[in-house]
The first five atom37 places (N, CA, C, CB, O) and aatype in JSON, in Angstrom:
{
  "aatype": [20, 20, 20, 20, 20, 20, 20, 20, 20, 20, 20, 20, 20, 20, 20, 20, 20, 20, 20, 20, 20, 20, 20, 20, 20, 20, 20, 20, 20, 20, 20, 20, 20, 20, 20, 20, 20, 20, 20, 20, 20, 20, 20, 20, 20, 20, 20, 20, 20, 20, 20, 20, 20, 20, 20, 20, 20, 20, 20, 20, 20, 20, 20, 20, 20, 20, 20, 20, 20, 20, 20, 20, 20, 20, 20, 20, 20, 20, 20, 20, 20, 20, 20, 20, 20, 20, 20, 20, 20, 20, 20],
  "atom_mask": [
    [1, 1, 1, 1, 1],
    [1, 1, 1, 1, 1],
    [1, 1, 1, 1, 1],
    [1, 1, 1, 1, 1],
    [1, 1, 1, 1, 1],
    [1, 1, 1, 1, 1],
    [1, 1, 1, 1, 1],
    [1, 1, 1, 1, 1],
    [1, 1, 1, 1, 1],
    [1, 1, 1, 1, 1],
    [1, 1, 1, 1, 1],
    [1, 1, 1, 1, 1],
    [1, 1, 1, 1, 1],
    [1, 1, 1, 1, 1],
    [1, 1, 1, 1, 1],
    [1, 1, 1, 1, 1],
    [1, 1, 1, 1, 1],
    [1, 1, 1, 1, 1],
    [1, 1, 1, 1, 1],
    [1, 1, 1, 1, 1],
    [1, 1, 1, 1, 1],
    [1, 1, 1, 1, 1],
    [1, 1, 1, 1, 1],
    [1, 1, 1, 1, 1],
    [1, 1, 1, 1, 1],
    [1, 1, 1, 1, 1],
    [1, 1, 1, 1, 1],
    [1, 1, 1, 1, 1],
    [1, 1, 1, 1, 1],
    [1, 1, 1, 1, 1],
    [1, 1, 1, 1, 1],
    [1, 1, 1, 1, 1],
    [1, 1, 1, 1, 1],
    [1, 1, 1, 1, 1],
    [1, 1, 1, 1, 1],
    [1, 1, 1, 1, 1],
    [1, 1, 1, 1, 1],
    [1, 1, 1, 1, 1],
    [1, 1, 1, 1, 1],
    [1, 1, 1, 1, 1],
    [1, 1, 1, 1, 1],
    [1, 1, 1, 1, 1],
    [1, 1, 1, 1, 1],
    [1, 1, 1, 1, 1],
    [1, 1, 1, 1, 1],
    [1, 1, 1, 1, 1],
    [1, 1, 1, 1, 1],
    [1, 1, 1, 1, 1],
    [1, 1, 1, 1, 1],
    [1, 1, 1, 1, 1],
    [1, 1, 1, 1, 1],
    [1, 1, 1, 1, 1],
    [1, 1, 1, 1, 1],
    [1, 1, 1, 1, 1],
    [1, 1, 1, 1, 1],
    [1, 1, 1, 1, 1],
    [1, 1, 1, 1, 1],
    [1, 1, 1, 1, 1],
    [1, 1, 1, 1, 1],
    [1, 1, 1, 1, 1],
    [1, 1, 1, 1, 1],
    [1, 1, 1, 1, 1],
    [1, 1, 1, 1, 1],
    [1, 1, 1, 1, 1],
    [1, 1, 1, 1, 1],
    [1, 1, 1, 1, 1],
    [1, 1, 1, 1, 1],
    [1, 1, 1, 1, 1],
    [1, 1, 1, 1, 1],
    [1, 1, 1, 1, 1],
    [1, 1, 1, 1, 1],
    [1, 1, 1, 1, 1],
    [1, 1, 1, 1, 1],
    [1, 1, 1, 1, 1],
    [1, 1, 1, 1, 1],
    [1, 1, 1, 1, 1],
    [1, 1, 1, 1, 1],
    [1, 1, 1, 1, 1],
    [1, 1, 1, 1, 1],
    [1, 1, 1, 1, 1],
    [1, 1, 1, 1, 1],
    [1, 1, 1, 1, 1],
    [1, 1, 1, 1, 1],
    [1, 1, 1, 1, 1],
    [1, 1, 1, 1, 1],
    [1, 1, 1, 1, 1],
    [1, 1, 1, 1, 1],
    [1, 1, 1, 1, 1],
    [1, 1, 1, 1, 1],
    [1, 1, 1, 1, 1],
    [1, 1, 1, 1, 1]
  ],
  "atom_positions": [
    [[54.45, -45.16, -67.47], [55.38, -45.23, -68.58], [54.65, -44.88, -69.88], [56.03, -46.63, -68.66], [53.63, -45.4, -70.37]],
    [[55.46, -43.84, -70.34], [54.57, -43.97, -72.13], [54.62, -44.81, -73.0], [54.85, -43.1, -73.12], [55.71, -45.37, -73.1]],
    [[53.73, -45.18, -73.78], [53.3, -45.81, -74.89], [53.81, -45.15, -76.46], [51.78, -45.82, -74.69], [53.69, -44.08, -77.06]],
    [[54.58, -46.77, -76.73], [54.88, -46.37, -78.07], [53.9, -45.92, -79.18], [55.48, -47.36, -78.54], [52.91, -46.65, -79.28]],
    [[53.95, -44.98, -79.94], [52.59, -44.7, -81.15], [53.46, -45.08, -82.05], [51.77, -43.02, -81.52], [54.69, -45.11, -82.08]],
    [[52.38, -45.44, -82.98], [52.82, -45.29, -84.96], [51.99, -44.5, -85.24], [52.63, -46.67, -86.21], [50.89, -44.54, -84.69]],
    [[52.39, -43.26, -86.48], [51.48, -42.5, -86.73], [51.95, -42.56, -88.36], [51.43, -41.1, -85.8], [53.05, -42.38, -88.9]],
    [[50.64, -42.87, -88.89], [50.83, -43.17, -90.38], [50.17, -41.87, -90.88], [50.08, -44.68, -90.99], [49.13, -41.47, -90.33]],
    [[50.71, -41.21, -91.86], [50.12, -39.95, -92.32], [50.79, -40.03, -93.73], [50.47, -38.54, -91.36], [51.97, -40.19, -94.05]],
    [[49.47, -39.82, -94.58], [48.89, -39.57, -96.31], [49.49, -38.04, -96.31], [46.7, -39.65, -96.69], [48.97, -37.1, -95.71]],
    [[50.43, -37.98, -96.92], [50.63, -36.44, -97.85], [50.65, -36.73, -99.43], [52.3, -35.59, -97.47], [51.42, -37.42, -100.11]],
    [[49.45, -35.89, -99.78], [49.2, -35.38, -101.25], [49.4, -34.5, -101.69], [48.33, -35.33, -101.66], [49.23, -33.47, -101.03]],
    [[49.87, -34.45, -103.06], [50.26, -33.38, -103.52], [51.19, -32.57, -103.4], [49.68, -32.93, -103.45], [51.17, -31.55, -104.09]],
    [[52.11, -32.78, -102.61], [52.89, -31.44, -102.58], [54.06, -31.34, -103.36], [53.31, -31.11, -101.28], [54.87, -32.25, -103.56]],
    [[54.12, -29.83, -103.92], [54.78, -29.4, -104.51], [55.72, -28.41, -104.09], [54.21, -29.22, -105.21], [55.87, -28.43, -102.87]],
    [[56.14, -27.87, -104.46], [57.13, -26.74, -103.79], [56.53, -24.98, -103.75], [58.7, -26.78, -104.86], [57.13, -23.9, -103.73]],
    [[54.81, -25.4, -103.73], [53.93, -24.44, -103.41], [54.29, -23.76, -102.09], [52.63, -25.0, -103.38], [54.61, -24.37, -101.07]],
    [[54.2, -22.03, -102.26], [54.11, -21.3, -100.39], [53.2, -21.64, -99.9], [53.98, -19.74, -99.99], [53.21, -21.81, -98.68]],
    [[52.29, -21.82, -100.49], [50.72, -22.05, -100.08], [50.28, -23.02, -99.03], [49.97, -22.5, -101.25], [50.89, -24.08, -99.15]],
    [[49.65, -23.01, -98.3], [49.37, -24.44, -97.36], [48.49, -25.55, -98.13], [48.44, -24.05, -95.84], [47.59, -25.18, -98.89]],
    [[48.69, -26.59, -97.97], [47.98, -27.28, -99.09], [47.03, -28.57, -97.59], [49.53, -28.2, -100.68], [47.61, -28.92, -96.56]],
    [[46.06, -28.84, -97.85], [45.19, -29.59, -96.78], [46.14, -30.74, -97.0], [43.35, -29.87, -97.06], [46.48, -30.98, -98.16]],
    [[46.58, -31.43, -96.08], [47.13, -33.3, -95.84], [45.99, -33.93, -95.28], [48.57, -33.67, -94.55], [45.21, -33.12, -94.79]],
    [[45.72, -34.82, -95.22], [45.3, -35.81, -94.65], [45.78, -37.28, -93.52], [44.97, -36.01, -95.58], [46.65, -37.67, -94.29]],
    [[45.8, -37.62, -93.14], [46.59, -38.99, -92.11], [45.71, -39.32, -91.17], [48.06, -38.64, -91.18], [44.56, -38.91, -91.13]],
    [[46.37, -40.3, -90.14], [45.7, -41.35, -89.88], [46.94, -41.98, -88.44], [45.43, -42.36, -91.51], [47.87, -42.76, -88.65]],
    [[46.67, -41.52, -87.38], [46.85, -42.15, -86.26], [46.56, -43.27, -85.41], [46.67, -41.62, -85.86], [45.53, -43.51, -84.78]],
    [[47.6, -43.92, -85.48], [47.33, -45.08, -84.93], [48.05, -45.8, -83.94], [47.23, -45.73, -85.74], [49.22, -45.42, -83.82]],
    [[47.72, -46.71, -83.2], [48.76, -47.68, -82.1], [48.3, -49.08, -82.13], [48.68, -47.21, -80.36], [47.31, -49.74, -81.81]],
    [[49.9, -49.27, -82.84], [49.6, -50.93, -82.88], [47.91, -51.71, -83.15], [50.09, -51.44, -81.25], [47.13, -52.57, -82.74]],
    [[48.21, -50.29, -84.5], [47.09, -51.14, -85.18], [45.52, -50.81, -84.79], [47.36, -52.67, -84.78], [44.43, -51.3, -85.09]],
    [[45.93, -49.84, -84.07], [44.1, -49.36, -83.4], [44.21, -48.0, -83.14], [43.44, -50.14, -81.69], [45.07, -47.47, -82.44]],
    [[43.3, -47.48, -83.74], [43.16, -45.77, -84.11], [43.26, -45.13, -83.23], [42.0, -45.18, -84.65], [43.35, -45.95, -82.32]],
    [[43.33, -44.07, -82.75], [43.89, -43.28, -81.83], [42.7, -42.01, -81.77], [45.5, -42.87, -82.3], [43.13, -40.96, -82.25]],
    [[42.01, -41.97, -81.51], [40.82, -40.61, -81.31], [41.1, -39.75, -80.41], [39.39, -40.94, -80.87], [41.49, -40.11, -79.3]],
    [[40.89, -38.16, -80.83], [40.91, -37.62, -79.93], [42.46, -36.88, -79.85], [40.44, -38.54, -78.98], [42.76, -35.91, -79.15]],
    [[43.34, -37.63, -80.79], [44.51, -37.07, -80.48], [44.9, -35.87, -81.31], [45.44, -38.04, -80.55], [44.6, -35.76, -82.5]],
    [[45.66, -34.88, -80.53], [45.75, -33.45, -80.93], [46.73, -33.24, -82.18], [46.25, -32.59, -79.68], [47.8, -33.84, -82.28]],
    [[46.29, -32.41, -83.03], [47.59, -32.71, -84.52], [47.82, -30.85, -84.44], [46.6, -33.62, -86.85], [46.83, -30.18, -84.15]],
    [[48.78, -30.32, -84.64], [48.97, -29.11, -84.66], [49.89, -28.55, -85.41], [49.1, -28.79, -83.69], [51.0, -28.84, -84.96]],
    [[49.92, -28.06, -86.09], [51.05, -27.23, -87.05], [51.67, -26.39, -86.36], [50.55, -26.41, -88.22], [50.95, -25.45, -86.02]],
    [[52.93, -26.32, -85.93], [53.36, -25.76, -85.0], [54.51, -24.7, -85.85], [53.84, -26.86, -83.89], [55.54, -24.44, -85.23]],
    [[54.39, -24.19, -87.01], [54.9, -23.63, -88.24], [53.76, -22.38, -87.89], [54.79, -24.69, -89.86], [53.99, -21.26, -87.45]],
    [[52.6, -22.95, -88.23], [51.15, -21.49, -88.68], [50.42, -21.67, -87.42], [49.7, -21.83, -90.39], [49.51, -20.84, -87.33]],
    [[50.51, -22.49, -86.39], [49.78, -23.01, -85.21], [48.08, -23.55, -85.76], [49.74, -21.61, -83.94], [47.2, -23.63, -84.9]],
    [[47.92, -23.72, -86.51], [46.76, -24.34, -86.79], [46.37, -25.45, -86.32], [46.65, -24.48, -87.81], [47.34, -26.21, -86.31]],
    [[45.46, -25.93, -85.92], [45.25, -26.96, -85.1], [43.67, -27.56, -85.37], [45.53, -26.45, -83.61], [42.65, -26.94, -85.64]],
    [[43.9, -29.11, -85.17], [42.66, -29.96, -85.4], [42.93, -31.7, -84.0], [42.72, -30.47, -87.68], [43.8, -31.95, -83.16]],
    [[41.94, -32.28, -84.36], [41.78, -33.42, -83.52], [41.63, -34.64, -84.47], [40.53, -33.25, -82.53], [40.85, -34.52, -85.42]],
    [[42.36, -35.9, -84.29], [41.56, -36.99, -84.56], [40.08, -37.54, -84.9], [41.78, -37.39, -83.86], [39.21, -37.66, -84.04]],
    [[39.95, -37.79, -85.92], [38.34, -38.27, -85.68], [38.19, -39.43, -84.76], [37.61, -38.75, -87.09], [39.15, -39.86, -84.12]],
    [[36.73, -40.08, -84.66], [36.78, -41.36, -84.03], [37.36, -42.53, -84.59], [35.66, -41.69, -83.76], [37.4, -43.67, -84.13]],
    [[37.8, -42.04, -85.7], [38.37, -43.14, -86.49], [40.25, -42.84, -86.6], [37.47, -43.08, -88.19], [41.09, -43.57, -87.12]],
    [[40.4, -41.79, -86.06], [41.74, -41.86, -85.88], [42.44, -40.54, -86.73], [42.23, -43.36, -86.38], [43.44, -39.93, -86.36]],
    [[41.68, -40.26, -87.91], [42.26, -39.55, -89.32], [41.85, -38.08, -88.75], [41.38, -40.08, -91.09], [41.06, -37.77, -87.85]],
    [[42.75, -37.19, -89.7], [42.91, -36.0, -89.37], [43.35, -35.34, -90.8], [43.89, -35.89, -88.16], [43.94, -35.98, -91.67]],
    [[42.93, -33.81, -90.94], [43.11, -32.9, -92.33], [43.64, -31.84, -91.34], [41.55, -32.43, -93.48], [43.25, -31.53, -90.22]],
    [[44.88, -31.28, -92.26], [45.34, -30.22, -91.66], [45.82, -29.19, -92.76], [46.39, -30.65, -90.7], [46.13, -29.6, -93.88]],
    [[45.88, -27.88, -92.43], [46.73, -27.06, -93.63], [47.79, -27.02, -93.18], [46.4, -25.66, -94.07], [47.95, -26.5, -92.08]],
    [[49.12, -27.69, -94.06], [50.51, -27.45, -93.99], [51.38, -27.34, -95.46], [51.04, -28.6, -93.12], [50.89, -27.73, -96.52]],
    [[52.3, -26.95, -95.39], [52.87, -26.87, -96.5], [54.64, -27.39, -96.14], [52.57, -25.28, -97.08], [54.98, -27.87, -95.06]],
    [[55.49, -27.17, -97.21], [56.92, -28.01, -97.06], [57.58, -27.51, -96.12], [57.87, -28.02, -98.22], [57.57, -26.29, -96.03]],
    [[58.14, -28.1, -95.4], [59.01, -27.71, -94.01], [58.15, -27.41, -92.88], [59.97, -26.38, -94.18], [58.77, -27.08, -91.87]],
    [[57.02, -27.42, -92.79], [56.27, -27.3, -91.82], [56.41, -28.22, -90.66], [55.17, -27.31, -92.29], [56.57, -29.37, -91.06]],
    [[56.4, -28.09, -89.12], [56.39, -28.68, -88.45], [54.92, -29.53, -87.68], [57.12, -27.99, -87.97], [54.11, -28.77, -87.15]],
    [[54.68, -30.76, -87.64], [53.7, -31.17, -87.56], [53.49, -31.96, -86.47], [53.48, -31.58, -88.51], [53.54, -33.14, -86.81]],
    [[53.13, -31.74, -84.58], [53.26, -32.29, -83.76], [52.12, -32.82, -83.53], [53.76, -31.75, -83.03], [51.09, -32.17, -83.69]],
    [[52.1, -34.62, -82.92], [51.02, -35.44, -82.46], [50.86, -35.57, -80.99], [51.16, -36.71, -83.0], [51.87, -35.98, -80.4]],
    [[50.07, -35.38, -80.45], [49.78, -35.65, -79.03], [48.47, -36.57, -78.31], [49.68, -34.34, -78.57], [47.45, -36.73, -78.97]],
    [[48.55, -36.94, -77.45], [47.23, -37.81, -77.65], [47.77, -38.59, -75.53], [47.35, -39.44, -79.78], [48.69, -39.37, -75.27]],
    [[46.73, -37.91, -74.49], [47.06, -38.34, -73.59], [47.53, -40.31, -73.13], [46.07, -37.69, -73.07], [46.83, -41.23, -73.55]],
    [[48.3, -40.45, -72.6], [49.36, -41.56, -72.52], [50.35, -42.08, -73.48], [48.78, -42.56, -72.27], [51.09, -43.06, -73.47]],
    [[50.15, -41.12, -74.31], [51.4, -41.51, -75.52], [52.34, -40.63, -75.8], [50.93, -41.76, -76.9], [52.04, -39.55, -75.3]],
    [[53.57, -40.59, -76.51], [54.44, -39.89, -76.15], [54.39, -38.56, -77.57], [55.82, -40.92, -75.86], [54.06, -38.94, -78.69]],
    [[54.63, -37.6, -77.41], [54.34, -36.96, -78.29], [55.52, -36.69, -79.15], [53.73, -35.99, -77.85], [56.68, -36.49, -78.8]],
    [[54.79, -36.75, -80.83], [56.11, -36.88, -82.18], [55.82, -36.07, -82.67], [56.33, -38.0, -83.3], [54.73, -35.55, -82.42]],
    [[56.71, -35.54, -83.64], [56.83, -34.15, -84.5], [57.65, -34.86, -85.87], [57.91, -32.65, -83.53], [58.7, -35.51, -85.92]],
    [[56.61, -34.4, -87.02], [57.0, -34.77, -88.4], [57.54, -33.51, -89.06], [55.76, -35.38, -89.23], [56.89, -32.5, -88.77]],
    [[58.77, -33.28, -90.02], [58.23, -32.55, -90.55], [57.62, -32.66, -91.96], [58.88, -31.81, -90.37], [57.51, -33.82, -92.37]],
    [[57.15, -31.52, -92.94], [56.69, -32.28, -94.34], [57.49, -32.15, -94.81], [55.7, -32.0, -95.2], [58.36, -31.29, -94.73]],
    [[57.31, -33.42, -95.72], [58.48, -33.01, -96.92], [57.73, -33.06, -98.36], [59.93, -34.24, -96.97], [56.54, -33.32, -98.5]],
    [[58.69, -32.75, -99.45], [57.89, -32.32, -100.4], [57.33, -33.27, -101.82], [58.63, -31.2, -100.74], [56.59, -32.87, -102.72]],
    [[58.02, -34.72, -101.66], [57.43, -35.76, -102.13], [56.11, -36.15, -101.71], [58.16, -36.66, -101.95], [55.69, -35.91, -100.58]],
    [[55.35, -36.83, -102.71], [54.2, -37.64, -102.39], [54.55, -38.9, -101.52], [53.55, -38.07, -103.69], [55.69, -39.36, -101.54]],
    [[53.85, -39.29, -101.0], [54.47, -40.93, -99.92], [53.63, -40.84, -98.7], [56.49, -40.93, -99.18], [53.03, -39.84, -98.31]],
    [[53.66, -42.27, -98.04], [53.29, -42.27, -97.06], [54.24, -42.76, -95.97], [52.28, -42.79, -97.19], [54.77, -43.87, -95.96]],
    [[54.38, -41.91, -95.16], [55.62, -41.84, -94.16], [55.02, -42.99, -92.62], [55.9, -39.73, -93.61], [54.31, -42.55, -91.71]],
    [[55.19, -43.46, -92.65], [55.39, -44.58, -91.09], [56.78, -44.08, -89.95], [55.96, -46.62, -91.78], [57.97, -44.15, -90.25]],
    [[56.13, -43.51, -88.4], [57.05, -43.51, -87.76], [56.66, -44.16, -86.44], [57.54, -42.31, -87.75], [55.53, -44.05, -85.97]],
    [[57.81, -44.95, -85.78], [57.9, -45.81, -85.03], [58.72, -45.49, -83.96], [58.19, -46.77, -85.62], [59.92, -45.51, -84.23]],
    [[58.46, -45.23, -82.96], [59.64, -44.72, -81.76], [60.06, -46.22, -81.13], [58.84, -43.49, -80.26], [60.9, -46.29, -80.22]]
  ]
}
């Protein structure tokens, strides 16, 4: 059975730039970091990993699609939006 994730992710800065602008965030489950798990822009396909600490930098910009994966957990797709905030999602 899969495992619920929370994936907390820091967006800075954005404006209503074309440009890709670097984000930053921070994967987690119930409170304990998540390493290793795959973050991918599935907009420009750019792609990075979790550190051991869970956090991740990616280039995306507004409307971009932003999918998390990470073996035994179920995989989520954010997209950006163009406020500053920090977004919490909870399946």
């Amino acid at each position: 059975m899969f495992k619920k994730i929370l994936f907390l992710i820091f967006i800075f800065q954005f404006g209503f730039s074309q440009e890709r602008q670097l984000i930053k965030g921070k994967v987690i489950y119930r409170n304990i970091d998540v390493p290793s798990a795959n973050v991918v822009n599935n907009t420009s396909q750019n792609t990075t990993i979790t550190n051991e600490n869970g956090e991740f930098e990616i280039l995306a910009r507004v409307n971009d699609e932003i999918i998390f994966s990470s073996v035994q957990y179920i995989i989520r797709t954010v997209r950006v939006r163009s406020e500053e905030h920090t977004s919490e999602l909870q399946s």
